[in-house]
Short mmCIF file of C-alpha atoms and ligand atoms in Angstrom, two decimals:
data_model
loop_
_atom_site.label_atom_id
_atom_site.label_comp_id
_atom_site.label_asym_id
_atom_site.label_seq_id
_atom_site.Cartn_x
_atom_site.Cartn_y
_atom_site.Cartn_z
CA MET G 797 40.12 68.27 202.81
CA PHE G 798 41.49 65.63 200.40
CA GLU G 799 40.94 62.12 201.69
CA ARG G 800 43.58 59.74 200.36
CA PHE G 801 42.55 56.11 199.88
CA SER G 802 43.92 53.97 202.72
CA LYS G 803 45.03 51.40 200.09
CA ASN G 804 47.39 53.92 198.45
CA PRO G 805 49.45 53.49 196.41
CA LEU G 806 46.92 51.62 194.26
CA LEU G 807 49.44 50.52 191.62
CA THR G 808 53.23 50.38 191.72
CA PRO G 809 55.88 49.35 189.15
CA LYS G 810 55.83 45.81 190.65
CA ASP G 811 52.27 45.38 189.33
CA ILE G 812 53.36 45.84 185.72
CA ALA G 813 55.31 43.41 183.56
CA PRO G 814 57.85 45.14 181.27
CA SER G 815 56.83 45.28 177.60
CA VAL G 816 60.15 43.72 176.54
CA PRO G 817 62.30 41.39 178.69
CA HIS G 818 65.38 43.63 178.95
CA HIS G 819 63.40 46.62 180.26
CA ARG G 820 62.36 47.36 183.82
CA VAL G 821 59.28 49.32 184.80
CA ILE G 822 60.26 52.37 186.85
CA GLY G 823 56.92 54.10 187.03
CA VAL G 824 53.18 53.68 186.65
CA PHE G 825 51.55 57.06 187.09
CA ASN G 826 49.41 59.95 185.72
CA PRO G 827 46.34 57.83 184.79
CA ALA G 828 43.29 58.94 182.82
CA ALA G 829 40.06 57.66 184.42
CA HIS G 830 36.56 56.81 183.28
CA ARG G 831 33.61 54.81 184.62
CA ILE G 832 31.21 52.88 182.41
CA ASN G 833 28.47 50.61 183.83
CA GLY G 834 30.11 50.40 187.22
CA VAL G 835 33.57 49.55 185.87
CA THR G 836 36.35 52.04 186.56
CA TYR G 837 38.96 52.17 183.84
CA LEU G 838 42.36 53.75 184.25
CA ILE G 839 44.66 54.42 181.34
CA LEU G 840 48.06 54.23 182.97
CA ARG G 841 51.28 55.85 181.90
CA VAL G 842 53.95 53.17 182.26
CA ALA G 843 57.59 54.28 182.12
CA GLU G 844 60.37 51.81 181.37
CA GLN G 845 64.14 51.98 181.32
CA ALA G 846 66.49 49.60 179.53
CA ILE G 847 68.54 47.46 181.90
CA SER G 848 72.23 48.29 181.39
CA SER G 849 75.52 48.39 183.29
CA PRO G 850 75.43 50.82 186.26
CA ASP G 851 77.75 53.40 184.66
CA LEU G 852 75.69 53.61 181.46
CA LEU G 853 72.32 55.01 180.57
CA SER G 854 70.69 53.09 177.73
CA ILE G 855 67.95 55.20 176.18
CA PRO G 856 65.13 53.44 174.29
CA ILE G 857 63.92 55.15 171.12
CA TYR G 858 61.23 53.63 168.92
CA ASP G 859 62.47 52.82 165.43
CA GLU G 860 59.86 52.33 162.73
CA ALA G 861 62.14 50.22 160.53
CA LEU G 862 62.87 47.83 163.42
CA ARG G 863 59.25 47.91 164.66
CA GLY G 864 60.85 48.11 168.06
CA TYR G 865 63.36 50.05 170.13
CA ARG G 866 66.91 51.01 169.31
CA TYR G 867 69.15 52.23 172.12
CA ILE G 868 71.45 55.19 172.62
CA GLU G 869 74.12 54.63 175.25
CA ILE G 870 75.46 57.45 177.35
CA ALA G 871 78.19 57.17 179.98
CA LYS G 872 76.84 58.66 183.20
CA ASP G 873 80.08 60.60 183.73
CA ASP G 874 80.23 62.01 180.19
CA PRO G 875 80.84 65.77 180.72
CA ARG G 876 78.68 66.67 177.70
CA TYR G 877 75.53 65.64 179.53
CA ASP G 878 73.69 66.92 182.58
CA LEU G 879 71.75 64.14 184.32
CA THR G 880 70.72 66.01 187.49
CA ASP G 881 67.00 65.88 186.57
CA THR G 882 66.31 62.11 186.72
CA ARG G 883 63.69 62.45 183.95
CA VAL G 884 65.81 63.91 181.17
CA VAL G 885 69.26 64.11 179.57
CA ARG G 886 70.31 67.72 179.02
CA SER G 887 73.15 69.18 177.00
CA ARG G 888 75.55 70.83 179.45
CA LYS G 889 76.47 73.35 176.76
CA THR G 890 72.98 74.58 175.85
CA GLY G 891 70.91 73.39 178.84
CA ARG G 892 68.38 71.95 176.41
CA ILE G 893 66.75 68.53 176.71
CA LEU G 894 68.23 65.94 174.32
CA TYR G 895 66.55 62.71 175.45
CA LEU G 896 64.25 61.31 178.10
CA THR G 897 65.78 58.72 180.45
CA SER G 898 62.73 56.43 180.07
CA VAL G 899 60.10 55.60 177.47
CA SER G 900 56.41 55.68 178.36
CA TYR G 901 53.35 53.96 176.89
CA LEU G 902 49.69 53.65 177.90
CA LEU G 903 48.14 50.55 179.45
CA VAL G 904 44.52 49.97 180.53
CA ALA G 905 43.55 48.76 184.01
CA GLU G 906 40.03 48.01 185.24
CA SER G 907 38.25 47.65 188.55
CA THR G 908 34.77 47.14 189.96
CA ASP G 909 35.48 48.93 193.26
CA GLY G 910 37.74 51.72 192.01
CA ILE G 911 40.54 50.55 194.32
CA HIS G 912 41.74 47.10 193.19
CA PHE G 913 42.80 47.12 189.55
CA THR G 914 43.54 44.40 187.03
CA VAL G 915 46.10 45.48 184.46
CA ARG G 916 45.91 44.37 180.84
CA ASN G 917 48.88 43.00 178.91
CA HIS G 918 48.85 44.97 175.70
CA PRO G 919 49.62 48.68 175.40
CA LEU G 920 46.72 50.81 174.15
CA VAL G 921 48.99 53.52 172.74
CA ASP G 922 52.75 53.27 172.47
CA ALA G 923 55.83 54.82 170.92
CA SER G 924 54.86 53.49 167.47
CA PHE G 925 52.20 56.24 167.31
CA PRO G 926 52.98 59.38 165.24
CA TYR G 927 55.73 61.66 166.63
CA ALA G 928 56.11 59.48 169.72
CA ALA G 929 59.52 57.78 169.31
CA PHE G 930 60.48 58.98 172.84
CA GLY G 931 57.14 57.82 174.24
CA VAL G 932 53.50 58.59 174.99
CA GLU G 933 52.60 60.32 178.24
CA ASP G 934 49.93 61.76 180.51
CA PRO G 935 46.62 60.65 178.94
CA ARG G 936 43.28 62.42 179.58
CA LEU G 937 39.98 60.80 178.68
CA THR G 938 36.73 62.63 177.81
CA ALA G 939 33.39 61.14 176.77
CA ILE G 940 31.58 63.39 174.27
CA GLU G 941 28.16 62.29 173.05
CA ASP G 942 28.92 58.64 173.91
CA LYS G 943 32.27 58.58 172.14
CA LEU G 944 35.55 58.29 174.03
CA TYR G 945 38.46 60.56 173.17
CA LEU G 946 41.98 60.43 174.49
CA THR G 947 44.42 63.33 174.47
CA TYR G 948 48.06 62.56 175.27
CA SER G 949 51.59 63.92 174.95
CA ALA G 950 53.54 62.51 172.03
CA VAL G 951 57.26 62.93 172.67
CA SER G 952 60.05 62.72 170.08
CA ALA G 953 63.17 64.55 168.93
CA ASP G 954 60.71 67.04 167.39
CA GLY G 955 59.41 68.00 170.82
CA VAL G 956 56.38 67.37 173.01
CA MET G 957 53.03 67.72 171.22
CA VAL G 958 49.37 66.87 171.71
CA GLY G 959 47.93 63.75 170.08
CA LEU G 960 44.28 62.76 169.86
CA ALA G 961 42.84 59.26 169.56
CA GLN G 962 39.36 57.79 169.60
CA LEU G 963 38.73 54.71 171.75
CA ASP G 964 36.12 51.98 171.46
CA ASP G 965 33.72 51.24 174.37
CA THR G 966 35.90 48.46 175.77
CA LEU G 967 39.09 50.57 175.63
CA THR G 968 40.90 47.95 173.59
CA GLN G 969 41.56 49.94 170.40
CA ALA G 970 42.90 53.46 169.94
CA GLU G 971 42.43 55.02 166.54
CA PRO G 972 44.88 57.91 166.04
CA LEU G 973 43.13 61.10 164.84
CA GLY G 974 46.36 63.02 164.50
CA ILE G 975 48.56 65.58 166.18
CA ILE G 976 46.23 68.42 167.12
CA LEU G 977 48.75 70.89 168.56
CA PRO G 978 52.45 71.30 167.69
CA PRO G 979 55.35 71.58 170.20
CA GLU G 980 55.71 72.51 172.86
CA ASN G 981 52.28 71.76 174.16
CA LYS G 982 50.98 69.44 176.87
CA ASN G 983 48.11 68.92 179.28
CA ALA G 984 45.35 69.22 176.69
CA VAL G 985 41.86 68.26 177.91
CA LEU G 986 38.58 68.19 175.99
CA PHE G 987 35.33 69.54 177.43
CA PRO G 988 32.61 66.86 177.59
CA GLU G 989 30.13 69.19 175.84
CA ARG G 990 30.07 71.43 172.80
CA PHE G 991 29.51 75.21 172.83
CA ALA G 992 27.32 76.44 169.95
CA ASN G 993 28.29 73.24 168.14
CA ALA G 994 32.02 73.77 168.62
CA TYR G 995 34.20 71.33 170.55
CA ALA G 996 36.33 73.00 173.22
CA LEU G 997 39.81 72.24 174.50
CA LEU G 998 42.09 73.56 177.23
CA HIS G 999 45.79 73.34 176.46
CA ARG G 1000 49.14 74.61 177.70
CA PRO G 1001 51.76 75.74 175.19
CA VAL G 1002 55.26 76.59 176.45
CA PRO G 1003 56.67 79.72 174.80
CA PHE G 1004 60.42 79.53 174.22
CA GLY G 1005 61.31 83.24 174.17
CA LEU G 1006 58.83 85.77 175.43
CA GLY G 1007 55.86 84.69 177.55
CA GLU G 1008 54.88 82.23 180.26
CA PRO G 1009 53.28 78.78 180.07
CA ASN G 1010 49.62 79.89 180.20
CA VAL G 1011 46.48 77.76 179.91
CA TYR G 1012 44.56 78.44 176.67
CA LEU G 1013 41.04 77.73 175.49
CA ALA G 1014 40.46 76.73 171.84
CA PHE G 1015 37.52 75.67 169.69
CA SER G 1016 37.08 73.25 166.81
CA PRO G 1017 34.29 72.19 164.43
CA ASP G 1018 35.63 68.62 164.12
CA LEU G 1019 38.08 67.90 167.02
CA VAL G 1020 41.02 67.97 164.60
CA HIS G 1021 41.29 71.63 163.50
CA TRP G 1022 41.70 73.99 166.44
CA GLY G 1023 41.46 77.79 166.50
CA GLU G 1024 40.17 80.85 168.40
CA HIS G 1025 42.98 80.31 170.92
CA GLN G 1026 42.78 82.55 173.96
CA VAL G 1027 44.63 82.77 177.25
CA LEU G 1028 42.54 81.75 180.26
CA PHE G 1029 44.91 81.84 183.20
CA GLY G 1030 48.60 81.82 183.98
CA VAL G 1031 51.31 81.20 186.56
CA ARG G 1032 51.34 83.35 189.72
CA PRO G 1033 54.75 84.75 190.74
CA GLY G 1034 55.71 84.02 194.33
CA MET G 1035 53.00 81.39 194.78
CA TRP G 1036 52.95 77.57 194.70
CA ASP G 1037 52.05 77.72 190.96
CA SER G 1038 54.76 80.23 190.00
CA VAL G 1039 56.72 78.29 187.37
CA ARG G 1040 54.41 75.89 185.53
CA ILE G 1041 50.73 75.11 185.33
CA GLY G 1042 48.63 72.72 183.28
CA VAL G 1043 45.07 71.48 183.42
CA ALA G 1044 44.85 68.24 185.40
CA VAL G 1045 41.58 66.57 184.39
CA PRO G 1046 38.78 67.32 181.89
CA PRO G 1047 36.48 70.14 183.08
CA LEU G 1048 33.83 68.99 185.57
CA LYS G 1049 30.32 70.39 185.13
CA THR G 1050 28.83 71.73 188.37
CA GLU G 1051 25.87 73.96 189.14
CA TYR G 1052 28.24 76.92 189.67
CA GLY G 1053 30.29 76.51 186.53
CA TRP G 1054 32.99 74.35 184.96
CA LEU G 1055 35.36 73.27 187.67
CA VAL G 1056 38.86 73.02 186.20
CA LEU G 1057 41.44 71.35 188.41
CA TYR G 1058 45.00 72.22 187.43
CA HIS G 1059 48.48 71.31 188.58
CA GLY G 1060 51.11 73.89 189.33
CA ALA G 1061 54.81 73.75 190.09
CA ASN G 1062 57.04 76.17 191.99
CA ASP G 1063 60.76 76.87 191.51
CA GLN G 1064 61.59 73.83 193.67
CA GLY G 1065 59.80 71.57 191.16
CA THR G 1066 57.06 70.67 193.69
CA TYR G 1067 53.76 69.82 191.95
CA ALA G 1068 50.46 70.60 193.71
CA LEU G 1069 46.80 70.98 192.69
CA GLY G 1070 44.57 74.06 192.41
CA ALA G 1071 41.30 74.97 190.69
CA VAL G 1072 39.60 77.65 188.62
CA LEU G 1073 35.90 78.01 187.93
CA LEU G 1074 34.72 78.91 184.42
CA ASP G 1075 31.32 80.25 183.39
CA LEU G 1076 29.03 77.44 182.22
CA GLU G 1077 27.88 79.00 178.95
CA ARG G 1078 30.87 81.25 178.31
CA PRO G 1079 33.87 79.15 179.38
CA TRP G 1080 36.28 81.94 178.38
CA HIS G 1081 35.17 83.74 181.58
CA VAL G 1082 37.29 82.74 184.56
CA LEU G 1083 35.08 83.38 187.58
CA LYS G 1084 37.16 82.15 190.50
CA ARG G 1085 40.48 80.60 191.49
CA THR G 1086 41.86 78.90 194.59
CA ARG G 1087 44.72 80.56 196.45
CA ASP G 1088 46.35 77.69 198.35
CA PRO G 1089 46.86 74.16 197.01
CA LEU G 1090 43.94 71.73 197.32
CA ILE G 1091 46.40 68.83 197.40
CA GLU G 1092 50.17 68.94 197.86
CA PRO G 1093 52.79 66.22 198.32
CA GLU G 1094 52.49 64.94 201.91
CA ALA G 1095 52.40 61.14 201.90
CA PRO G 1096 55.76 59.30 201.68
CA TYR G 1097 54.85 57.91 198.22
CA GLU G 1098 54.25 61.49 197.02
CA LYS G 1099 57.42 62.90 198.51
CA GLN G 1100 59.85 60.17 197.43
CA GLY G 1101 60.20 58.37 194.15
CA PHE G 1102 61.70 58.70 190.69
CA TYR G 1103 60.87 62.42 190.80
CA GLY G 1104 59.79 63.25 194.34
CA GLY G 1105 57.43 65.96 195.51
CA VAL G 1106 54.74 65.42 192.88
CA VAL G 1107 50.96 64.97 193.02
CA PHE G 1108 49.69 64.93 189.44
CA PRO G 1109 45.96 64.16 189.05
CA THR G 1110 44.92 63.18 185.53
CA GLY G 1111 41.70 61.25 186.13
CA ALA G 1112 38.49 62.37 187.86
CA ILE G 1113 35.09 60.78 188.37
CA MET G 1114 32.17 62.69 189.91
CA ASP G 1115 30.77 60.71 192.83
CA GLY G 1116 27.82 62.67 194.14
CA ALA G 1117 29.17 65.21 196.60
CA SER G 1118 32.83 64.47 195.94
CA ILE G 1119 35.31 63.99 193.13
CA THR G 1120 37.18 60.70 193.03
CA LEU G 1121 40.64 61.61 191.84
CA TYR G 1122 43.34 59.34 190.45
CA TYR G 1123 46.83 60.75 190.32
CA GLY G 1124 50.45 60.01 189.75
CA ALA G 1125 52.63 60.36 192.85
CA ALA G 1126 56.35 61.14 192.55
CA ASP G 1127 56.29 59.97 188.89
CA THR G 1128 56.34 56.42 190.32
CA VAL G 1129 52.95 55.15 191.53
CA VAL G 1130 49.20 55.58 191.05
CA ALA G 1131 47.21 56.83 194.03
CA GLY G 1132 43.66 58.04 194.57
CA GLY G 1133 41.34 59.77 196.96
CA ARG G 1134 38.22 61.86 197.40
CA LEU G 1135 37.94 65.60 197.19
CA PRO G 1136 34.63 66.94 198.59
CA LEU G 1137 33.08 69.45 196.17
CA LYS G 1138 31.85 71.62 199.03
CA ASP G 1139 35.41 72.16 200.29
CA VAL G 1140 36.62 73.07 196.81
CA PHE G 1141 33.88 75.67 196.38
CA GLU G 1142 34.66 77.16 199.79
CA THR G 1143 38.27 77.75 198.76
CA LEU G 1144 37.49 79.35 195.39
CA HIS G 1145 37.89 83.11 195.52
CA ALA G 1146 36.51 85.71 193.15
CA LEU G 1147 39.43 86.92 191.01
CA ASP G 1148 39.34 90.52 192.29
CA ASP G 1149 38.89 89.34 195.89
C1 LIG O 798 59.20 66.73 181.60
C2 LIG O 798 58.61 65.74 182.59
C3 LIG O 798 58.87 64.32 182.18
C4 LIG O 798 58.43 64.11 180.76
C5 LIG O 798 59.07 65.12 179.83
C6 LIG O 798 58.55 65.02 178.42
O1 LIG O 798 60.57 66.72 181.68
O2 LIG O 798 57.24 65.97 182.70
O3 LIG O 798 58.19 63.42 183.01
O4 LIG O 798 58.79 62.81 180.37
O5 LIG O 798 58.77 66.43 180.29
O6 LIG O 798 57.18 65.24 178.36
#
């Protein structure tokens, strides 16, 4: 049912100049999306690695005193480290993540046809933001009462947490409003409307001991202080979304309810897309959920890349009868396509069905 754009991938690392000369861009992916007055904006996640000798990994970490990066060098054959997941450096002893292998920042691109994008030169949000020395990742953009808000993952030695920023109309300035959820939490999206005056957010904490990574709903009087946390939906053992889930794009208002697209991963690390439907007035009521993936990695650029087997939508624009989706493929490129609403509703099942 998902119709990929024939021009895919829309953006690749070759389209982006590195932010410093001795870095190379290894990925442009997981973009937030928004359309104002016929212009489609994407806020791209750009990932860079430091160029180093082939037997070394040189890890960029933002240093406030330097107002730039410092580098930690790791020999690729050092037995203390496990480098099997291309995205992270793990301790062999504890299995825990010590560093990321790349640093990410956010860059704006714009287009009048939604397909051909011009990329700006200056990062909108980068590792100099609070708690982001390891980088800024996976932005989501929501317009609420004509103001633009960006949620993103801030990554540092303290963990992965949710940051909030307000953007101006031209997407040239990001004003940090603070860390709104502590580690580990990711994939936070704001609803475009308030409920009885309260702002609403979906987010995905990762419990360390007991519990699974469930999607939560929370409310706030001011966008900064969040409470009334409640579990909405979780992983499904034995299914394509058995290991991890997270909301993909801000909730889409439809006549049947809030359509919430979410990504899920199985034990093979394959990322696909599903959906739940929430009640319009009482979004804590999950009405329906899809059984099989709406989109899964099929195209070569989704199957192969820095981290293959990933479709990761982060931007959506309602286009009449279909949703235009922008997504990261294989943690390497930006792709897009159209998902007809009718097909999505046909695959949503009542929860007790
Ligand atoms: C996971 C992946 C990476 C990401 C880190 C930190 O390992 O999603 O792409 O960089 O988490 O958020």
